Amino acid sequence: EPRVMVEDFESGRARWRDAGSGWKKTEVEIVDGGVGGRKAARITFSGKGEGEAWSDLTWPVEKWPEGATHVVLWVRAAKACRILVKANLGPTHEDLEMWATAVEVTAEWREIAVAVADLKERIWAHRQSPAIEPGRIIGIGFVELDFPVAFEIDRIGIDRR
């Protein structure tokens, strides 16, 4: 188990913030069959169209723990795919930055531990920090690389490894 559990989806509710735009569609459904037979979240990025569009799904983080180094989660997909695991930094819109790294998702449940130091791809920013600043993380989320894509996640946490 991670040191700080952000969400395990056992409540059956989801507090995602979807900031996508254009013709892309984001769906989140709480499903059975998570890690250990519990609940999980199925995330689907879909849609069809042309022109600029993006998907951006974020789970809020109240306060990044002092000394924490990793985002930890369990993930699987019916069809292998690639996604970006990202961190949103804030606290205000004017300070907003999104840093990410690519992750391969396979058909079997597996735990992925993403080092904050590996979030090196700035995918969007108002502020231009030279590198990610963990103390400013206000959300953990996902962006699709393969499209359309569906995957399940469970037990999102924050840890020191």
Coordinates of C-alpha atoms in Angstrom, one line a residue:
E1 CA 0.0 0.0 0.0
P2 CA 1.2 3.5 -0.7
R3 CA 2.1 5.8 2.2
V4 CA -0.7 8.2 1.4
M5 CA -3.8 6.8 -0.4
V6 CA -5.2 9.4 -2.7
E7 CA -8.2 7.3 -3.9
D8 CA -9.1 3.6 -3.9
F9 CA -12.6 4.1 -5.6
E10 CA -14.4 2.0 -2.9
S11 CA -16.9 4.8 -2.3
G12 CA -18.2 4.3 -5.8
R13 CA -17.9 8.1 -6.5
A14 CA -15.3 9.9 -8.7
R15 CA -14.1 13.4 -8.2
W16 CA -12.3 13.8 -11.5
R17 CA -11.7 17.2 -13.0
D18 CA -12.1 17.0 -16.8
A19 CA -10.5 19.9 -18.6
G20 CA -10.6 18.4 -22.1
S21 CA -11.6 20.4 -25.1
G22 CA -12.9 20.0 -28.6
W23 CA -14.3 16.8 -30.0
K24 CA -12.6 14.4 -27.6
K25 CA -14.8 12.8 -25.0
T26 CA -13.7 11.6 -21.5
E27 CA -15.7 9.1 -19.6
V28 CA -15.1 7.7 -16.1
E29 CA -17.1 4.8 -14.7
I30 CA -16.6 3.0 -11.3
V31 CA -16.5 -0.7 -12.0
D32 CA -16.1 -4.0 -10.1
G33 CA -13.0 -6.1 -10.5
G34 CA -10.3 -3.8 -9.2
V35 CA -7.1 -5.0 -7.5
G36 CA -8.1 -7.7 -5.0
G37 CA -11.6 -7.9 -6.4
R38 CA -12.5 -4.4 -5.3
K39 CA -13.7 -1.3 -7.2
A40 CA -11.7 0.5 -9.8
A41 CA -12.2 3.4 -12.2
R42 CA -12.5 2.7 -16.0
I43 CA -11.3 5.7 -18.0
T44 CA -12.2 6.1 -21.7
F45 CA -10.8 8.7 -24.0
S46 CA -12.9 8.6 -27.3
G47 CA -14.6 10.7 -29.9
K48 CA -14.1 11.5 -33.6
G49 CA -13.5 14.7 -35.4
E50 CA -10.9 16.9 -36.8
G51 CA -9.0 19.9 -35.6
E52 CA -7.5 20.7 -32.2
A53 CA -8.7 18.8 -29.2
W54 CA -7.3 17.3 -26.0
S55 CA -8.1 15.2 -23.0
D56 CA -7.0 16.1 -19.5
L57 CA -8.4 14.2 -16.5
T58 CA -7.1 15.1 -13.0
W59 CA -7.7 13.8 -9.5
P60 CA -7.2 16.6 -6.9
V61 CA -4.4 16.2 -4.3
E62 CA -5.0 18.1 -1.1
K63 CA -1.4 18.5 -0.1
W64 CA 1.7 16.8 -1.5
P65 CA 3.4 15.1 1.5
E66 CA 6.9 16.3 2.5
G67 CA 9.6 14.0 1.2
A68 CA 7.2 12.0 -1.1
T69 CA 8.9 10.9 -4.3
H70 CA 6.5 8.8 -6.3
V71 CA 2.9 8.6 -7.7
V72 CA 1.8 5.0 -7.3
L73 CA -1.2 3.3 -8.9
W74 CA -2.5 0.0 -10.3
V75 CA -3.4 0.0 -13.9
R76 CA -4.6 -2.4 -16.7
A77 CA -6.3 -2.2 -20.1
A78 CA -8.2 -4.8 -22.2
K79 CA -5.9 -3.8 -25.1
A80 CA -2.3 -2.7 -24.4
C81 CA -1.9 1.1 -24.7
R82 CA 0.2 4.1 -23.7
I83 CA -0.9 6.9 -21.5
L84 CA 0.7 9.9 -19.9
V85 CA 0.7 10.0 -16.1
K86 CA 0.8 13.7 -15.2
A87 CA 1.0 16.1 -12.3
N88 CA -0.7 19.4 -12.3
L89 CA 1.1 22.2 -10.4
G90 CA -0.6 25.3 -9.0
P91 CA -2.2 26.7 -6.9
T92 CA -3.7 29.2 -9.3
H93 CA -4.5 29.1 -13.0
E94 CA -1.7 31.7 -13.6
D95 CA 0.8 29.3 -11.9
L96 CA -0.6 26.2 -13.7
E97 CA 1.9 23.7 -15.2
M98 CA 1.4 20.1 -16.3
W99 CA 4.4 17.7 -16.2
A100 CA 4.1 14.1 -17.5
T101 CA 5.8 10.9 -18.5
A102 CA 4.6 8.0 -20.8
V103 CA 3.5 4.7 -19.2
E104 CA 2.9 1.4 -21.0
V105 CA -0.4 -0.3 -19.8
T106 CA -0.8 -4.0 -20.2
A107 CA -3.7 -6.5 -19.8
E108 CA -2.8 -7.6 -16.3
W109 CA -3.1 -5.5 -13.2
R110 CA 0.3 -4.2 -12.3
E111 CA 1.5 -1.6 -9.9
I112 CA 3.3 1.4 -11.4
A113 CA 5.5 3.7 -9.4
V114 CA 6.2 6.9 -11.3
A115 CA 9.1 9.0 -9.8
V116 CA 8.2 12.7 -9.7
A117 CA 11.7 13.3 -11.0
D118 CA 10.7 11.4 -14.2
L119 CA 7.9 13.8 -14.9
K120 CA 10.1 15.7 -17.3
E121 CA 7.7 16.5 -20.2
R122 CA 6.0 19.8 -19.7
I123 CA 2.8 19.3 -21.6
W124 CA 1.3 22.7 -20.8
A125 CA 2.2 25.8 -18.7
H126 CA 1.5 29.4 -17.9
R127 CA 4.5 29.4 -15.6
Q128 CA 7.8 28.3 -16.9
S129 CA 9.6 26.5 -14.1
P130 CA 12.9 24.8 -15.1
A131 CA 11.7 21.5 -13.6
I132 CA 8.8 20.0 -11.6
E133 CA 8.4 21.3 -8.0
P134 CA 6.8 18.5 -6.0
G135 CA 5.5 20.9 -3.3
R136 CA 3.3 22.6 -5.9
I137 CA 1.5 19.4 -7.0
I138 CA -2.3 19.9 -6.8
G139 CA -3.5 17.0 -8.9
I140 CA -2.6 13.6 -10.5
G141 CA -4.1 12.7 -13.8
F142 CA -3.9 11.1 -17.2
V143 CA -3.8 12.1 -20.9
E144 CA -4.1 9.7 -23.8
L145 CA -1.2 8.9 -26.1
D146 CA -3.0 6.2 -28.0
F147 CA -6.5 7.2 -29.2
P148 CA -9.2 6.0 -28.6
V149 CA -8.2 4.2 -25.4
A150 CA -9.8 2.7 -22.3
F151 CA -7.9 1.6 -19.2
E152 CA -8.7 0.9 -15.5
I153 CA -6.9 2.3 -12.5
D154 CA -7.0 1.5 -8.8
R155 CA -5.4 2.6 -5.6
I156 CA -3.8 5.9 -6.6
G157 CA -1.3 6.9 -3.9
I158 CA 1.7 9.0 -3.0
D159 CA 4.8 7.3 -1.6
R160 CA 8.5 7.7 -0.8
R161 CA 10.6 5.0 -2.5

